[in-house]
Coordinates of C-alpha atoms and ligand atoms in Angstrom, one line a residue:
M1 CA -36.8 -31.8 -40.5
P2 CA -39.3 -31.5 -43.4
K3 CA -41.5 -34.6 -44.1
V4 CA -41.7 -36.4 -47.4
L5 CA -44.4 -38.9 -48.3
V6 CA -43.5 -41.5 -50.9
S7 CA -46.8 -43.0 -52.0
D8 CA -45.7 -45.3 -54.9
P9 CA -42.9 -47.8 -55.1
I10 CA -39.7 -45.8 -55.7
D11 CA -36.1 -47.1 -56.0
Q12 CA -34.3 -47.1 -52.6
V13 CA -31.6 -44.8 -54.0
G14 CA -34.3 -42.0 -54.2
I15 CA -35.3 -42.6 -50.6
D16 CA -31.7 -42.4 -49.5
I17 CA -31.3 -39.0 -51.2
L18 CA -34.5 -37.7 -49.6
S19 CA -33.4 -39.0 -46.2
Q20 CA -30.4 -36.6 -46.3
V21 CA -32.7 -33.7 -45.6
A22 CA -36.1 -35.0 -44.6
T23 CA -38.0 -37.6 -42.6
V24 CA -39.3 -40.0 -45.3
D25 CA -42.5 -42.1 -44.9
V26 CA -43.0 -44.8 -47.5
K27 CA -46.8 -45.7 -47.7
T28 CA -47.6 -47.3 -51.0
T29 CA -51.1 -48.7 -50.3
L30 CA -53.0 -45.6 -49.3
S31 CA -56.6 -45.2 -50.4
P32 CA -57.5 -41.8 -51.9
E33 CA -59.3 -41.0 -48.6
E34 CA -56.3 -42.0 -46.5
L35 CA -54.0 -39.9 -48.7
I36 CA -56.2 -36.8 -48.3
Q37 CA -56.2 -37.4 -44.5
I38 CA -52.4 -37.6 -44.1
L39 CA -51.3 -35.1 -46.8
P40 CA -51.5 -32.0 -44.5
E41 CA -48.5 -33.4 -42.5
Y42 CA -46.1 -33.4 -45.5
D43 CA -43.8 -30.8 -47.1
A44 CA -43.3 -33.0 -50.2
I45 CA -44.7 -36.0 -51.9
M46 CA -43.0 -38.4 -54.4
I47 CA -45.2 -40.5 -56.7
R48 CA -45.2 -42.6 -59.8
S49 CA -48.3 -43.2 -61.9
G50 CA -50.2 -45.0 -59.2
T51 CA -51.1 -42.1 -57.0
K52 CA -53.7 -39.7 -58.3
L53 CA -53.1 -36.2 -57.0
T54 CA -56.6 -34.7 -57.6
K55 CA -57.6 -31.1 -56.9
E56 CA -59.1 -32.3 -53.6
A57 CA -55.9 -34.1 -52.5
I58 CA -53.6 -31.2 -53.5
E59 CA -55.8 -28.7 -51.6
A60 CA -55.5 -31.0 -48.6
G61 CA -51.7 -30.7 -48.8
K62 CA -51.6 -27.3 -47.0
N63 CA -47.9 -27.7 -46.3
L64 CA -46.8 -29.1 -49.7
K65 CA -44.0 -27.3 -51.3
I66 CA -43.2 -29.8 -54.0
I67 CA -44.7 -32.7 -55.9
G68 CA -42.2 -35.1 -57.4
R69 CA -43.4 -37.4 -60.3
A70 CA -40.8 -40.1 -60.8
G71 CA -41.5 -40.4 -64.5
V72 CA -42.6 -38.2 -67.4
G73 CA -46.4 -37.9 -67.5
V74 CA -47.9 -35.6 -65.0
D75 CA -51.5 -36.3 -66.1
N76 CA -52.1 -38.0 -62.7
V77 CA -51.4 -34.6 -61.0
D78 CA -53.8 -31.6 -61.1
V79 CA -51.0 -29.3 -62.1
P80 CA -53.2 -26.1 -62.3
T81 CA -54.3 -26.6 -58.7
A82 CA -50.7 -27.2 -57.6
T83 CA -49.7 -24.0 -59.5
R84 CA -52.4 -22.0 -57.9
M85 CA -51.3 -23.2 -54.5
G86 CA -47.7 -22.3 -55.2
I87 CA -46.5 -26.0 -55.2
V88 CA -43.7 -26.9 -57.6
V89 CA -44.4 -29.9 -59.7
V90 CA -41.3 -31.7 -61.0
N91 CA -40.8 -34.8 -63.1
S92 CA -38.0 -36.7 -64.8
P93 CA -38.3 -35.9 -68.4
E94 CA -35.6 -38.3 -69.7
G95 CA -35.0 -40.9 -67.0
N96 CA -37.2 -43.5 -68.6
T97 CA -37.0 -42.6 -72.3
I98 CA -35.0 -45.6 -73.3
A99 CA -37.0 -48.0 -71.2
A100 CA -40.3 -46.8 -72.7
A101 CA -38.9 -46.9 -76.3
E102 CA -37.5 -50.4 -75.8
H103 CA -40.8 -51.6 -74.4
T104 CA -42.4 -50.2 -77.6
I105 CA -40.0 -52.1 -79.8
A106 CA -40.6 -55.2 -77.8
M107 CA -44.4 -54.8 -78.2
M108 CA -44.0 -54.3 -82.0
M109 CA -41.8 -57.4 -82.3
S110 CA -44.2 -59.4 -80.0
L111 CA -47.2 -58.4 -82.1
S112 CA -45.3 -59.4 -85.3
R113 CA -44.3 -62.8 -84.1
F114 CA -47.1 -63.7 -81.6
I115 CA -44.4 -64.3 -78.9
P116 CA -46.7 -64.0 -75.8
A117 CA -49.3 -66.3 -77.3
A118 CA -46.7 -68.8 -78.6
N119 CA -45.1 -68.9 -75.2
Q120 CA -48.5 -69.5 -73.5
S121 CA -49.3 -72.2 -76.0
L122 CA -46.0 -74.1 -75.5
K123 CA -46.2 -73.8 -71.7
G124 CA -49.8 -75.1 -72.0
G125 CA -48.3 -78.4 -73.4
K126 CA -48.7 -77.8 -77.2
W127 CA -46.2 -77.7 -80.0
D128 CA -48.2 -75.5 -82.4
R129 CA -46.2 -73.9 -85.1
K130 CA -49.0 -73.3 -87.6
S131 CA -50.9 -70.7 -85.6
F132 CA -48.0 -68.4 -85.0
T133 CA -46.7 -67.5 -88.4
G134 CA -45.8 -63.9 -88.1
V135 CA -44.7 -61.0 -90.3
E136 CA -41.4 -59.1 -90.7
V137 CA -41.1 -55.5 -89.8
Y138 CA -38.3 -55.0 -92.4
K139 CA -39.4 -52.6 -95.2
K140 CA -42.7 -52.0 -93.4
T141 CA -43.9 -48.5 -92.7
L142 CA -44.0 -47.4 -89.0
G143 CA -46.2 -44.4 -88.2
I144 CA -45.1 -42.5 -85.1
L145 CA -47.5 -40.1 -83.5
G146 CA -45.5 -37.8 -81.3
L147 CA -41.8 -37.6 -82.3
G148 CA -40.5 -36.4 -78.9
K149 CA -37.9 -38.1 -76.7
I150 CA -39.4 -41.6 -76.8
G151 CA -40.8 -41.3 -80.3
S152 CA -37.3 -40.3 -81.5
H153 CA -35.6 -43.3 -80.0
V154 CA -38.2 -45.6 -81.4
A155 CA -37.6 -44.0 -84.8
T156 CA -33.8 -44.6 -84.5
V157 CA -34.2 -48.2 -83.6
A158 CA -36.9 -48.9 -86.1
K159 CA -34.8 -47.3 -88.8
A160 CA -32.0 -49.8 -87.9
L161 CA -34.6 -52.6 -88.3
G162 CA -35.1 -51.4 -91.9
M163 CA -38.4 -49.7 -91.5
R164 CA -39.7 -46.6 -93.3
I165 CA -40.7 -44.0 -90.8
L166 CA -43.6 -41.5 -91.1
A167 CA -44.2 -39.2 -88.2
Y168 CA -47.0 -36.8 -87.2
D169 CA -46.0 -34.2 -84.7
P170 CA -47.5 -30.7 -85.2
Y171 CA -44.9 -29.1 -82.9
L172 CA -41.8 -30.4 -84.6
T173 CA -39.8 -29.2 -87.6
A174 CA -39.4 -31.3 -90.7
E175 CA -35.6 -30.9 -90.3
R176 CA -35.6 -32.5 -86.9
A177 CA -37.7 -35.4 -88.3
E178 CA -35.4 -35.8 -91.3
K179 CA -32.4 -36.0 -88.9
L180 CA -34.0 -39.0 -87.3
G181 CA -34.7 -40.6 -90.6
A182 CA -38.4 -39.9 -90.4
H183 CA -40.7 -38.0 -92.8
L184 CA -43.0 -35.5 -91.1
V185 CA -46.5 -35.7 -92.6
E186 CA -50.1 -35.0 -91.8
L187 CA -51.9 -37.3 -89.4
E188 CA -54.2 -38.6 -92.2
I189 CA -51.2 -39.7 -94.3
V190 CA -49.7 -41.7 -91.3
L191 CA -53.0 -43.3 -90.7
R192 CA -53.5 -44.3 -94.4
E193 CA -50.0 -45.5 -95.1
A194 CA -48.6 -47.1 -91.9
D195 CA -48.4 -50.9 -91.3
Y196 CA -47.6 -50.2 -87.7
I197 CA -48.7 -47.1 -85.7
T198 CA -47.1 -46.3 -82.3
L199 CA -48.2 -43.5 -80.0
H200 CA -45.8 -41.3 -78.1
L201 CA -47.7 -38.1 -77.2
P202 CA -49.0 -36.7 -74.0
K203 CA -52.6 -37.2 -72.9
T204 CA -54.3 -33.8 -73.3
K205 CA -57.8 -32.6 -74.3
E206 CA -56.5 -32.5 -77.9
T207 CA -55.2 -36.1 -77.9
H208 CA -58.2 -37.7 -76.0
H209 CA -59.5 -40.4 -78.3
L210 CA -57.2 -39.3 -81.1
I211 CA -57.5 -42.9 -82.3
N212 CA -61.3 -43.3 -82.7
A213 CA -63.6 -45.3 -84.9
D214 CA -63.4 -42.8 -87.8
R215 CA -59.7 -42.7 -87.8
L216 CA -59.4 -46.5 -87.5
A217 CA -61.6 -46.8 -90.6
I218 CA -59.1 -45.0 -92.8
M219 CA -56.2 -47.1 -91.7
K220 CA -54.7 -50.0 -93.7
D221 CA -56.5 -53.3 -93.2
G222 CA -54.5 -55.3 -90.8
V223 CA -52.6 -52.4 -89.3
R224 CA -50.9 -53.1 -85.9
I225 CA -51.2 -50.4 -83.2
I226 CA -49.0 -49.9 -80.1
N227 CA -49.8 -47.6 -77.3
C228 CA -47.1 -47.2 -74.6
A229 CA -48.0 -43.5 -74.0
R230 CA -51.3 -42.9 -72.2
G231 CA -54.6 -44.6 -71.9
G232 CA -57.5 -42.6 -73.4
I233 CA -55.5 -41.5 -76.5
I234 CA -57.1 -44.6 -78.1
D235 CA -60.8 -45.2 -77.7
E236 CA -60.8 -48.7 -76.2
V237 CA -64.3 -49.6 -77.3
A238 CA -63.5 -48.6 -80.9
I239 CA -60.2 -50.5 -81.0
A240 CA -61.8 -53.7 -79.5
D241 CA -64.5 -53.5 -82.2
A242 CA -61.8 -53.0 -84.9
I243 CA -59.9 -56.1 -83.7
K244 CA -63.1 -58.2 -83.7
S245 CA -63.9 -57.1 -87.2
G246 CA -60.4 -57.9 -88.4
K247 CA -59.8 -54.3 -89.6
V248 CA -56.9 -54.0 -87.1
G249 CA -54.4 -56.9 -87.2
G250 CA -53.1 -56.4 -83.7
I251 CA -52.8 -54.1 -80.8
A252 CA -50.3 -53.9 -78.0
L253 CA -51.3 -51.7 -75.0
D254 CA -49.2 -50.8 -72.0
V255 CA -51.6 -48.1 -70.8
F256 CA -55.4 -47.9 -70.3
E257 CA -58.2 -45.5 -69.9
N258 CA -58.6 -46.7 -66.3
E259 CA -55.7 -48.1 -64.5
P260 CA -55.5 -50.7 -63.1
L261 CA -57.4 -52.2 -66.0
E262 CA -60.8 -53.5 -64.8
A263 CA -61.0 -57.2 -64.2
E264 CA -64.0 -57.4 -66.5
S265 CA -62.5 -55.3 -69.3
G266 CA -63.4 -56.7 -72.7
L267 CA -59.8 -56.2 -73.8
R268 CA -58.8 -59.1 -71.6
E269 CA -61.0 -61.4 -73.7
L270 CA -59.4 -60.7 -77.1
G271 CA -57.2 -63.2 -78.9
A272 CA -53.5 -63.8 -79.6
N273 CA -53.2 -60.6 -81.6
V274 CA -53.8 -58.4 -78.5
I275 CA -51.0 -57.9 -76.1
L276 CA -51.5 -56.2 -72.8
T277 CA -48.9 -55.2 -70.2
P278 CA -49.7 -53.4 -66.9
H279 CA -48.0 -50.0 -67.5
L280 CA -44.5 -51.5 -67.7
G281 CA -42.9 -49.0 -70.1
A282 CA -40.7 -47.4 -67.5
S283 CA -40.2 -50.6 -65.5
T284 CA -36.5 -51.3 -66.0
E285 CA -33.9 -51.2 -63.2
E286 CA -32.0 -48.5 -65.0
A287 CA -35.0 -46.3 -65.6
Q288 CA -36.2 -46.7 -62.0
T289 CA -32.8 -45.7 -60.7
N290 CA -32.7 -42.7 -63.1
V291 CA -36.1 -41.3 -62.2
A292 CA -35.7 -41.9 -58.5
V293 CA -32.4 -40.0 -58.4
D294 CA -33.6 -37.3 -60.7
V295 CA -36.8 -36.5 -58.8
A296 CA -35.4 -37.1 -55.2
E297 CA -32.6 -34.7 -55.9
Q298 CA -35.0 -32.1 -57.0
I299 CA -37.2 -32.6 -53.9
R300 CA -34.1 -32.3 -51.8
D301 CA -33.0 -29.1 -53.6
V302 CA -36.4 -27.4 -53.3
L303 CA -36.6 -28.3 -49.6
L304 CA -33.1 -26.7 -49.2
G305 CA -34.4 -23.5 -51.0
L306 CA -32.7 -24.3 -54.3
P307 CA -34.4 -24.3 -57.7
A308 CA -35.7 -27.5 -59.4
R309 CA -34.2 -28.3 -62.8
S310 CA -37.3 -29.9 -64.3
A311 CA -40.2 -28.1 -62.9
V312 CA -43.3 -28.4 -65.1
N313 CA -45.0 -25.3 -63.7
I314 CA -42.1 -22.9 -63.3
P315 CA -39.1 -22.2 -65.6
G316 CA -36.3 -24.6 -64.7
L317 CA -32.9 -23.0 -64.3
R318 CA -29.6 -24.7 -64.7
P319 CA -27.5 -24.5 -61.5
D320 CA -24.9 -22.3 -63.2
V321 CA -27.6 -19.9 -64.5
W322 CA -29.3 -20.0 -61.0
Q323 CA -26.0 -19.1 -59.3
K324 CA -25.6 -16.1 -61.6
L325 CA -29.2 -14.9 -61.4
K326 CA -29.8 -15.6 -57.7
P327 CA -28.7 -12.2 -56.4
Y328 CA -30.7 -10.5 -59.2
L329 CA -33.7 -12.5 -58.3
Q330 CA -33.4 -11.2 -54.7
L331 CA -32.9 -7.7 -56.1
A332 CA -36.0 -8.0 -58.4
E333 CA -38.1 -9.3 -55.6
M334 CA -37.1 -6.4 -53.2
L335 CA -37.7 -3.9 -56.0
G336 CA -41.1 -5.4 -56.8
N337 CA -42.1 -5.2 -53.2
L338 CA -40.8 -1.6 -52.9
V339 CA -42.5 -0.3 -56.1
G340 CA -45.8 -2.0 -55.1
Q341 CA -45.8 -0.3 -51.8
L342 CA -45.0 3.1 -53.4
A343 CA -47.7 2.6 -55.9
G344 CA -50.1 2.0 -53.1
G345 CA -53.3 1.0 -54.8
R346 CA -54.0 -1.4 -57.7
V347 CA -51.2 -1.8 -60.2
D348 CA -52.3 -2.4 -63.8
T349 CA -48.9 -2.5 -65.5
L350 CA -45.4 -3.5 -64.5
N351 CA -42.5 -2.8 -66.7
V352 CA -39.3 -4.7 -66.0
K353 CA -36.2 -3.3 -67.6
L354 CA -33.0 -5.2 -67.5
Q355 CA -29.9 -3.1 -67.8
G356 CA -26.2 -3.5 -68.3
E357 CA -24.8 -7.0 -67.9
I358 CA -28.1 -8.7 -67.2
A359 CA -29.8 -7.2 -70.3
N360 CA -29.0 -10.3 -72.2
S361 CA -29.9 -12.8 -69.4
E362 CA -33.0 -15.0 -69.2
S363 CA -35.6 -12.5 -68.2
Q364 CA -38.5 -14.7 -67.1
P365 CA -37.2 -15.7 -63.6
I366 CA -36.4 -12.0 -62.9
V367 CA -39.9 -11.0 -64.0
V368 CA -41.4 -13.7 -61.8
A369 CA -39.3 -12.5 -58.9
A370 CA -40.4 -8.9 -59.4
L371 CA -44.1 -10.0 -59.5
K372 CA -43.6 -12.1 -56.4
G373 CA -42.3 -9.0 -54.6
L374 CA -45.0 -6.8 -56.0
L375 CA -47.7 -9.2 -54.8
T376 CA -46.2 -10.0 -51.4
P377 CA -47.8 -7.1 -49.5
A378 CA -51.2 -8.3 -50.6
L379 CA -50.7 -12.1 -50.6
R380 CA -47.9 -12.7 -48.1
E381 CA -46.7 -16.3 -48.1
R382 CA -49.4 -17.3 -50.5
V383 CA -47.4 -16.0 -53.4
N384 CA -44.2 -17.6 -54.5
F385 CA -42.1 -18.3 -57.7
V386 CA -44.6 -20.9 -58.9
N387 CA -47.8 -18.9 -58.8
A388 CA -46.7 -15.3 -59.0
S389 CA -47.3 -15.0 -62.8
I390 CA -50.8 -16.6 -62.5
E391 CA -51.7 -14.4 -59.5
A392 CA -50.6 -11.3 -61.4
K393 CA -52.6 -12.4 -64.5
E394 CA -55.7 -13.0 -62.4
R395 CA -55.3 -9.5 -60.9
G396 CA -55.1 -8.0 -64.4
I397 CA -51.5 -6.9 -64.0
H398 CA -50.0 -6.5 -67.5
V399 CA -46.2 -7.2 -67.6
T400 CA -43.9 -5.7 -70.2
E401 CA -40.2 -6.3 -70.5
T402 CA -37.5 -4.1 -71.9
R403 CA -33.7 -4.4 -72.1
D404 CA -31.0 -1.8 -72.2
P405 CA -27.4 -3.2 -72.3
S406 CA -26.0 0.3 -72.7
V407 CA -26.8 1.4 -69.1
E408 CA -23.4 1.2 -67.4
D409 CA -23.9 3.0 -64.0
Y410 CA -23.6 -0.5 -62.3
S411 CA -22.5 -3.8 -63.9
G412 CA -26.2 -4.9 -64.0
S413 CA -29.3 -3.2 -62.7
I414 CA -33.1 -3.6 -62.8
H415 CA -35.5 -0.8 -63.3
L416 CA -39.2 -1.3 -62.4
T417 CA -42.0 1.0 -63.3
A418 CA -45.5 0.4 -61.9
H419 CA -48.6 2.2 -63.3
G420 CA -51.6 2.0 -61.2
S421 CA -54.7 3.6 -59.8
Q422 CA -52.6 6.1 -58.0
G423 CA -50.2 7.0 -60.8
Q424 CA -46.8 5.9 -61.7
Q425 CA -43.8 5.0 -59.5
S426 CA -40.4 3.7 -60.5
V427 CA -37.4 2.2 -58.7
T428 CA -34.0 1.0 -59.8
G429 CA -31.7 -1.4 -58.0
A430 CA -28.2 -2.8 -58.6
L431 CA -25.7 -5.1 -56.9
L432 CA -22.7 -3.8 -55.1
G433 CA -20.0 -6.4 -55.6
K434 CA -21.5 -9.8 -56.3
S435 CA -24.5 -9.8 -54.0
E436 CA -25.1 -6.6 -51.9
I437 CA -28.4 -5.0 -52.9
R438 CA -28.7 -1.3 -53.4
I439 CA -31.6 0.9 -54.3
T440 CA -30.1 3.2 -56.9
S441 CA -33.0 5.4 -57.9
I442 CA -36.6 6.2 -56.9
N443 CA -38.7 8.0 -59.5
D444 CA -35.5 8.7 -61.3
F445 CA -33.9 10.6 -58.3
P446 CA -30.4 9.0 -57.9
I447 CA -29.7 7.5 -54.5
N448 CA -27.6 4.7 -53.1
V449 CA -29.4 3.0 -50.3
A450 CA -29.1 -0.4 -48.7
P451 CA -32.6 -1.6 -48.2
T452 CA -33.7 -2.3 -44.6
H453 CA -36.8 -3.8 -43.0
Y454 CA -38.3 -0.4 -42.2
M455 CA -37.9 2.7 -44.4
L456 CA -39.5 6.1 -44.6
L457 CA -39.4 7.9 -48.0
T458 CA -40.4 11.4 -48.7
L459 CA -40.8 13.4 -51.9
H460 CA -40.0 17.0 -51.0
R461 CA -38.6 20.3 -52.2
D462 CA -34.8 20.5 -51.6
M463 CA -34.7 23.5 -49.1
P464 CA -32.8 24.3 -45.9
G465 CA -34.2 23.0 -42.6
I466 CA -36.3 20.2 -44.0
I467 CA -34.0 17.4 -42.9
G468 CA -33.7 18.9 -39.4
R469 CA -37.5 19.2 -39.1
L470 CA -38.0 15.6 -40.1
G471 CA -35.2 14.4 -37.8
S472 CA -36.8 16.3 -34.8
L473 CA -40.2 14.9 -35.6
L474 CA -39.0 11.4 -35.6
G475 CA -37.0 12.1 -32.4
N476 CA -40.2 13.3 -30.7
F477 CA -41.8 10.0 -31.6
N478 CA -38.7 8.1 -30.3
V479 CA -38.0 6.6 -33.8
N480 CA -34.3 5.9 -34.3
I481 CA -32.8 6.8 -37.7
A482 CA -30.2 4.3 -38.8
S483 CA -29.2 6.2 -42.0
M484 CA -30.5 8.9 -44.2
Q485 CA -29.9 9.9 -47.9
V486 CA -31.2 12.6 -50.2
G487 CA -31.4 12.3 -53.9
R488 CA -32.0 15.2 -56.2
R489 CA -31.6 16.1 -59.8
M490 CA -31.0 19.9 -59.2
V491 CA -30.2 22.1 -56.3
R492 CA -33.4 23.4 -54.6
G493 CA -35.6 21.3 -57.0
E494 CA -37.6 18.2 -56.3
A495 CA -35.9 15.6 -54.1
V496 CA -36.4 12.2 -52.5
M497 CA -35.3 11.3 -49.0
V498 CA -34.9 7.8 -47.8
L499 CA -34.5 7.1 -44.1
N500 CA -33.6 3.6 -42.8
I501 CA -35.3 3.3 -39.5
D502 CA -34.9 0.8 -36.7
D503 CA -38.5 0.4 -35.7
P504 CA -41.9 0.5 -37.3
L505 CA -43.3 4.0 -37.6
P506 CA -45.9 4.8 -34.8
S507 CA -49.3 5.3 -36.2
G508 CA -50.1 9.0 -36.9
L509 CA -46.5 9.9 -37.6
L510 CA -46.9 9.7 -41.3
D511 CA -49.7 12.3 -41.3
E512 CA -47.4 14.7 -39.5
V513 CA -44.5 14.0 -41.9
V514 CA -46.7 15.0 -44.9
H515 CA -47.6 18.3 -43.1
I516 CA -43.9 19.3 -42.8
Q517 CA -43.5 22.4 -45.1
G518 CA -41.9 21.3 -48.4
V519 CA -42.9 17.6 -48.1
T520 CA -45.2 16.7 -51.0
D521 CA -45.6 13.0 -50.3
A522 CA -44.3 10.4 -47.9
F523 CA -44.4 6.6 -47.8
V524 CA -43.7 4.0 -45.1
V525 CA -42.1 0.9 -46.6
K526 CA -41.7 -2.5 -44.9
L527 CA -39.5 -4.9 -46.8
Ligands
NAI601 N1 -45.7 -46.4 -70.6 C1 -44.9 -45.8 -69.8 O1 -44.5 -46.4 -68.7 C2 -44.4 -44.5 -70.1 C3 -45.1 -43.6 -70.8 N2 -44.7 -42.4 -71.1 C4 -45.5 -41.5 -71.9 O2 -45.0 -41.4 -73.2 C5 -45.4 -40.2 -73.8 C6 -44.3 -39.5 -74.6 O3 -43.2 -39.2 -73.7 P1 -41.9 -38.4 -74.1 O4 -41.5 -38.8 -75.5 O5 -41.0 -38.4 -73.0 O6 -42.6 -36.9 -74.2 P2 -42.0 -35.7 -75.2 O7 -42.7 -34.5 -74.6 O8 -40.6 -35.8 -75.3 O9 -42.7 -36.0 -76.6 C7 -44.1 -35.9 -76.8 C8 -44.2 -35.4 -78.2 O10 -45.6 -35.4 -78.5 C9 -45.8 -34.2 -79.4 N3 -47.2 -33.9 -79.4 C10 -47.9 -33.2 -78.4 N4 -49.2 -33.1 -78.7 C11 -49.3 -33.7 -79.9 C12 -50.5 -33.9 -80.8 N5 -51.7 -33.5 -80.5 N6 -50.2 -34.6 -81.9 C13 -49.0 -35.1 -82.2 N7 -47.9 -34.9 -81.5 C14 -48.1 -34.2 -80.3 C15 -44.9 -33.2 -78.9 O11 -44.6 -32.2 -79.8 C16 -43.7 -34.0 -78.5 O12 -42.7 -34.0 -79.6 C17 -46.0 -39.4 -72.7 O13 -47.4 -39.5 -72.7 C18 -45.5 -40.1 -71.5 O14 -46.4 -39.8 -70.4 C19 -43.4 -42.0 -70.8 C20 -42.6 -42.8 -70.1 C21 -43.0 -44.1 -69.7
AKG602 O1 -44.1 -44.7 -63.0 C1 -44.2 -45.5 -64.0 O2 -43.8 -46.6 -64.0 C2 -44.9 -45.0 -65.2 C3 -44.1 -44.1 -66.1 C4 -44.8 -43.3 -67.0 O3 -45.9 -43.6 -67.4 C5 -44.3 -41.9 -67.3 O4 -43.1 -41.7 -66.9 O5 -45.0 -41.2 -67.9

């Protein structure tokens, strides 16, 4: 049974799903050092935002196949390291959208009406109505930075509250924004015109300290700011200063540059117009069930050899698309392996041509499968669907893709051409029925061969006696031929011969094969 570590509090429903296929250890109080120490035991880890999967931690996870983030943001995971190590990283892109959007609205209303401070005052024995006169959000302008899933739901609700919505999102079309009742404008316009500003973008190098002293300075006096996205997008020192000076009328923060927020953080000292919650955006029963199910199912599937639907470091495939493509992925991988072995030395360019019925399919998974196959002889189990593209790029392999729906020899076929230090080689393969793999051409010589573990290929002149001489030679070395096929384009011209053999070729035999009169080249292939 594979082993899964759950290192943050996860809804029981997720643990139950994981337990169908794995031994599950729930350890939610590990120190970073303890995590690094025990990670080598595990095939998968499931986390929320509490666990930091640093480069060092991931590199310690020698057996990890998948990292499951029960939530959206994967900024607590060193995704490039995971990718390099061939570990799938999955998240739950939508499971907590509503929860985070509703928390944002709750923050906005709380800021407007001083609800936390009024509650505290009343519970402290006072009846103070004067200090808590608020403002209405109706007819005010809300600036949304990042109009993705959460930002969009915030826009919809805020619109219903009668707010005017301005949005800044450089990756979104104006049409999409208009559909949500928002006007897409430049950042500076949002900052200058908004009465409330709410952040819903990822934390990246680009968004680090997006809200800084300079940008705070151009905002409206008394602006109220909400951050339920990520700490570090707002410069905490600058915002605390802006609160103290009165420039900013209120802030509501759910997320912080350092989490947990330090006990001595100056933010804790600020007044009634500052609301802090301990990263509660996703903390609803519904969201926690959603993300636990979503991510646990993906971990289960990956451990069973199925694709993940929301991998952040490989293209996700819908189960129906996966079912259709699966035999072609196996075909592409086999062909990549074959063409790589024929090419022998370094490959600079791989052309992947999709023909017939798959010419209009999603090509990326097929290309990745071909690259995985191509790199397998060199990298063995270190290459997989996650890191094949990166490994290929790092090795300087340039990939091109072409499509030709008009090729109708088989319902769908894949043609790979590898250019490398030793020239060019090409192979084609197709499916017989729904899933039986066939090699249908080698260097454009037509054949129809079922690939086997060991194969011997020759390029030779089509002439009498050559098959007999090769057969006798293999017999002398006690090599059993399972099947044999010759492909040629013209009688007594160039030809290719493919022998499926039962055992590995003894060393020295290949040298004798190339010395047979008429043989121009020979290759041993191990698939
Ligand atoms: N407080 C909490 O518990 C939770 C926080 N989050 C955080 O909320 C944020 C948003 O999540 P979703 O809406 O699900 O993500 P999303 O990916 O659907 O939306 C993010 C949007 O930000 C935009 N964007 C990216 N870079 C930008 C930039 N430089 N300037 C302006 N816009 C930019 C994107 O185009 C996209 O539309 C994430 O940081 C996520 O980690 C999500 C769930 C819960
Ligand atoms: O796990 C959590 O509660 C945090 C959720 C979150 O921040 C996210 O999904 O990005």
